[in-house]
Amino acid sequence: MISDVQNINIAEYDYPLPDGRIAKYPLAERDASKLLVLKNNEIHEDRFRNIGGYLPERSVLVFNETKVVRARLQFVKDSGAAVEVFCLEPITGDGDYQLAFSAGSPVEWRCLVGNSRRWKDGPLTMPLKIKDKDITLVAERMEKTDAYSVIRFSWNPADISFAEVLETAGEIPLPPYLHREAEAGDRERYQTVFAKYEGSVAAPTASLHLTKPLIAKLKEQGHTIEEVTLHVGAGTFRPVATDTIGEHEMHSESIIVKRQCLENLRDNIDRTIIPVGTTSMRTIESVYWIGVMLLEQGFGERNIHVNQWFPYQKRETLPTAKESLDAILKYLDIHHLDALHATTALMIAPSCPIRITKALITNFHQPKSTLLLLVSALIGDRWKEAYRYALDHDFRFLSYGDSCLFVPKPF
């Protein structure tokens, strides 16, 4: 089973996407974007603000509460050479994003370095003013690998948090395919209206269409809301560069799911659970496989990680979604935890068992991407029909583009 999925040819998930169809800027109103609905074997077109009329009755919508970090730091050397430091994930705080952001000087992060060849030695510095105090941010490269650099950031006074430093000095990391620099408006529009926990270098873009009044309307219509957290890594922008997906290494991302959410998913498992965005889907499907892992390997305390190929191992039977969620709740009880903390590199591709997700709200994704594989795992080759319709009917693509509701079977 593993070899079957690893032999999938990524060329089968390609489609023509002219640059002019990529939305470079968001619409003035979040919920005014177009909505493609694939449901009951038919395709409909509407506006996102009317999505409630297409959702199955009493759906459970799962939002990702992550908040995009101003992760790009632009340093200028005395020579005038520009060096960009892109914060990927913290080392400080044992990788816990909230601890790392609240920490004072110094902190260490894994980073990507642009124009790295121009930074041969010595520290980089940047003058800042925070709380009416003049400070100097110092960046020192402690280690360099093929994948990233370890950067130590320091400043004085040391009691200023790294979150405050990034808020002042950093820029929103727009996706590279937009081919433009971040502007003032992106600080608000490249965040969801319910963004809460800092840690992502990309927005959960399907949620960018939601407004607070629309969320209230969905609740009035009988739908319920659950929140999870997946901190989106820079790997989300990386298309598959190999012929088959077996050679593609998924990036690992941090997830947090509170006990109450786990209980609510378990108690409503027979309702239509709809992740809003691929990050939410990866989170709740990873949750299922974590439950499987606990049932197979025991409930001892561990750093929980979902390997990208774990679902494809041969098994005689699989536990139900309820049994898996019960196992996680048991694990939390044993270890006196109020939330599940884990990392996931889960690759959702055709033949991956989908155990909690019943439908999906998402944007249109890059050609030859793992996100298209995820969509195909849910609706099969019908993604091609949906994308052809979108290209033929002036839909806008990618992060600031339009949206889809995929309901894979009649409800």
Short mmCIF file of C-alpha atoms in Angstrom, two decimals, residues 163-374:
data_model
loop_
_atom_site.label_atom_id
_atom_site.label_comp_id
_atom_site.label_asym_id
_atom_site.label_seq_id
_atom_site.Cartn_x
_atom_site.Cartn_y
_atom_site.Cartn_z
CA ALA A 163 6.92 39.02 19.71
CA GLU A 164 7.31 42.78 20.21
CA VAL A 165 10.53 42.72 18.21
CA LEU A 166 8.85 40.95 15.27
CA GLU A 167 5.79 43.18 15.51
CA THR A 168 8.04 46.21 15.06
CA ALA A 169 10.75 44.91 12.73
CA GLY A 170 9.15 42.06 10.78
CA GLU A 171 7.18 41.89 7.55
CA ILE A 172 4.25 39.62 6.69
CA PRO A 173 5.64 36.69 4.64
CA LEU A 174 3.42 36.75 1.57
CA PRO A 175 3.52 33.64 -0.64
CA PRO A 176 6.35 33.83 -3.19
CA TYR A 177 3.97 33.22 -6.10
CA LEU A 178 2.38 36.65 -5.56
CA HIS A 179 5.63 38.21 -6.84
CA ARG A 180 5.26 41.37 -4.79
CA GLU A 181 6.37 42.82 -1.49
CA ALA A 182 4.02 42.94 1.49
CA GLU A 183 2.08 46.18 1.81
CA ALA A 184 0.39 47.85 4.77
CA GLY A 185 -3.00 46.32 3.91
CA ASP A 186 -1.60 42.79 4.03
CA ARG A 187 -1.05 43.05 7.80
CA GLU A 188 -4.83 42.87 8.29
CA ARG A 189 -6.00 40.98 5.19
CA TYR A 190 -3.45 38.15 5.40
CA GLN A 191 -4.83 37.23 8.83
CA THR A 192 -8.12 35.50 9.55
CA VAL A 193 -10.63 37.39 11.70
CA PHE A 194 -10.21 34.76 14.43
CA ALA A 195 -6.39 34.43 14.34
CA LYS A 196 -5.22 33.95 17.91
CA TYR A 197 -2.01 31.93 18.36
CA GLU A 198 1.15 33.19 16.68
CA GLY A 199 3.27 30.66 14.82
CA SER A 200 2.50 30.48 11.08
CA VAL A 201 4.46 31.80 8.13
CA ALA A 202 1.39 31.42 5.92
CA ALA A 203 -2.30 32.05 6.52
CA PRO A 204 -4.91 29.27 6.51
CA THR A 205 -6.25 30.94 3.40
CA ALA A 206 -9.67 29.28 3.13
CA SER A 207 -10.56 31.11 6.34
CA LEU A 208 -9.67 34.50 4.87
CA HIS A 209 -13.18 34.59 3.35
CA LEU A 210 -14.90 34.53 6.72
CA THR A 211 -16.18 37.58 8.56
CA LYS A 212 -17.50 37.80 12.11
CA PRO A 213 -21.08 38.53 10.91
CA LEU A 214 -20.93 35.51 8.58
CA ILE A 215 -19.71 33.27 11.42
CA ALA A 216 -22.62 34.50 13.56
CA LYS A 217 -25.03 33.77 10.69
CA LEU A 218 -23.68 30.23 10.28
CA LYS A 219 -24.25 29.61 13.99
CA GLU A 220 -27.81 30.93 13.68
CA GLN A 221 -28.37 28.44 10.84
CA GLY A 222 -27.54 25.59 13.23
CA HIS A 223 -23.91 24.97 12.32
CA THR A 224 -21.30 24.76 15.07
CA ILE A 225 -17.70 25.94 15.21
CA GLU A 226 -14.64 24.13 16.54
CA GLU A 227 -11.12 25.53 16.71
CA VAL A 228 -7.79 23.78 16.28
CA THR A 229 -4.27 25.11 15.77
CA LEU A 230 -1.76 24.10 13.11
CA HIS A 231 1.20 26.42 12.67
CA VAL A 232 1.82 26.54 8.92
CA GLY A 233 5.44 26.15 7.85
CA ALA A 234 7.28 27.51 4.81
CA GLY A 235 7.06 24.07 3.21
CA THR A 236 3.44 24.82 2.35
CA PHE A 237 4.74 26.86 -0.61
CA ARG A 238 6.97 24.08 -1.89
CA PRO A 239 5.60 22.22 -4.94
CA VAL A 240 6.57 18.60 -5.44
CA ALA A 241 9.82 18.76 -7.42
CA THR A 242 10.23 14.99 -7.94
CA ASP A 243 8.52 12.73 -10.48
CA THR A 244 6.82 10.60 -7.84
CA ILE A 245 5.57 11.67 -4.43
CA GLY A 246 7.53 8.95 -2.68
CA GLU A 247 10.63 11.12 -3.08
CA HIS A 248 8.95 14.21 -1.60
CA GLU A 249 9.58 14.95 2.07
CA MET A 250 6.65 16.56 3.85
CA HIS A 251 7.44 19.41 6.22
CA SER A 252 6.62 18.89 9.87
CA GLU A 253 4.14 21.26 11.51
CA SER A 254 3.05 21.81 15.09
CA ILE A 255 -0.58 21.11 16.06
CA ILE A 256 -2.54 21.85 19.23
CA VAL A 257 -6.06 20.55 19.87
CA LYS A 258 -7.81 21.30 23.13
CA ARG A 259 -9.59 18.62 25.14
CA GLN A 260 -12.98 20.31 24.65
CA CYS A 261 -12.57 20.22 20.88
CA LEU A 262 -11.62 16.53 20.97
CA GLU A 263 -14.69 15.76 23.09
CA ASN A 264 -16.96 17.76 20.78
CA LEU A 265 -15.62 16.02 17.68
CA ARG A 266 -16.16 12.64 19.32
CA ASP A 267 -19.69 13.52 20.46
CA ASN A 268 -20.63 14.88 17.02
CA ILE A 269 -18.79 12.36 14.89
CA ASP A 270 -22.00 11.41 13.04
CA ARG A 271 -22.55 14.98 11.88
CA THR A 272 -20.90 16.46 8.79
CA ILE A 273 -17.49 17.62 9.98
CA ILE A 274 -16.05 20.17 7.56
CA PRO A 275 -12.54 21.52 8.00
CA VAL A 276 -12.17 25.08 6.72
CA GLY A 277 -8.92 24.77 4.83
CA THR A 278 -6.37 22.06 4.19
CA THR A 279 -4.52 22.91 7.43
CA SER A 280 -7.63 22.14 9.47
CA MET A 281 -8.12 18.92 7.51
CA ARG A 282 -4.51 17.87 8.10
CA THR A 283 -5.00 18.60 11.79
CA ILE A 284 -8.14 16.55 12.37
CA GLU A 285 -6.97 13.68 10.19
CA SER A 286 -3.62 13.71 12.04
CA VAL A 287 -5.63 13.55 15.27
CA TYR A 288 -7.25 10.34 14.04
CA TRP A 289 -3.87 8.75 13.26
CA ILE A 290 -2.50 9.83 16.64
CA GLY A 291 -5.33 7.86 18.22
CA VAL A 292 -4.37 4.86 16.07
CA MET A 293 -0.75 5.27 17.16
CA LEU A 294 -1.72 5.26 20.83
CA LEU A 295 -3.87 2.16 20.41
CA GLU A 296 -1.05 0.36 18.60
CA GLN A 297 1.93 1.56 20.65
CA GLY A 298 0.55 2.27 24.11
CA PHE A 299 -0.17 5.34 26.21
CA GLY A 300 3.30 6.15 27.60
CA GLU A 301 4.34 9.80 27.47
CA ARG A 302 6.19 10.67 24.30
CA ASN A 303 6.81 13.37 21.74
CA ILE A 304 3.94 12.56 19.41
CA HIS A 305 4.68 12.81 15.70
CA VAL A 306 2.71 11.56 12.68
CA ASN A 307 5.03 10.33 9.94
CA GLN A 308 3.91 11.11 6.40
CA TRP A 309 3.52 7.42 5.50
CA PHE A 310 1.96 6.18 8.76
CA PRO A 311 -1.61 5.85 7.37
CA TYR A 312 -0.44 3.72 4.47
CA GLN A 313 0.95 0.86 6.56
CA LYS A 314 -0.90 -2.41 6.07
CA ARG A 315 -3.46 -3.09 8.81
CA GLU A 316 -6.17 -5.71 9.08
CA THR A 317 -8.65 -3.25 10.55
CA LEU A 318 -8.77 0.37 11.62
CA PRO A 319 -10.45 1.77 14.72
CA THR A 320 -13.47 4.00 14.27
CA ALA A 321 -13.04 7.75 14.57
CA LYS A 322 -14.79 7.60 17.95
CA GLU A 323 -12.42 4.88 19.21
CA SER A 324 -9.43 6.94 18.08
CA LEU A 325 -10.67 10.11 19.78
CA ASP A 326 -11.43 8.14 22.95
CA ALA A 327 -7.83 6.89 22.94
CA ILE A 328 -6.49 10.45 22.78
CA LEU A 329 -8.77 11.56 25.61
CA LYS A 330 -7.52 8.61 27.66
CA TYR A 331 -3.94 9.69 26.93
CA LEU A 332 -4.72 13.23 28.13
CA ASP A 333 -6.28 11.83 31.31
CA ILE A 334 -3.29 9.59 32.06
CA HIS A 335 -0.83 12.47 31.65
CA HIS A 336 -3.04 15.20 33.15
CA LEU A 337 -3.08 17.29 29.97
CA ASP A 338 -5.74 19.75 28.83
CA ALA A 339 -4.67 19.74 25.17
CA LEU A 340 -3.02 17.47 22.63
CA HIS A 341 0.36 18.81 21.49
CA ALA A 342 1.97 17.02 18.56
CA THR A 343 3.72 17.46 15.23
CA THR A 344 2.58 16.09 11.92
CA ALA A 345 4.12 15.45 8.53
CA LEU A 346 1.01 13.64 7.34
CA MET A 347 0.67 13.38 3.56
CA ILE A 348 -2.97 13.02 2.58
CA ALA A 349 -3.00 11.52 -0.89
CA PRO A 350 -5.27 9.18 -2.87
CA SER A 351 -5.71 5.88 -0.98
CA CYS A 352 -5.22 7.59 2.40
CA PRO A 353 -8.22 6.64 4.57
CA ILE A 354 -10.19 9.81 5.40
CA ARG A 355 -11.71 9.16 8.83
CA ILE A 356 -13.12 12.41 10.28
CA THR A 357 -13.51 14.85 7.37
CA LYS A 358 -16.85 14.61 5.51
CA ALA A 359 -16.52 17.71 3.29
CA LEU A 360 -13.99 20.51 2.76
CA ILE A 361 -13.92 24.28 2.31
CA THR A 362 -10.72 25.32 0.58
CA ASN A 363 -9.09 27.62 -1.97
CA PHE A 364 -7.63 26.68 -5.36
CA HIS A 365 -4.13 25.29 -5.01
CA GLN A 366 -0.89 25.35 -6.97
CA PRO A 367 -0.31 22.80 -9.74
CA LYS A 368 1.71 19.73 -8.74
CA SER A 369 1.25 20.40 -5.02
CA THR A 370 0.57 18.11 -2.07
CA LEU A 371 -2.58 20.17 -1.44
CA LEU A 372 -4.03 18.95 -4.75
CA LEU A 373 -3.22 15.41 -3.64
CA LEU A 374 -5.20 16.11 -0.45
#
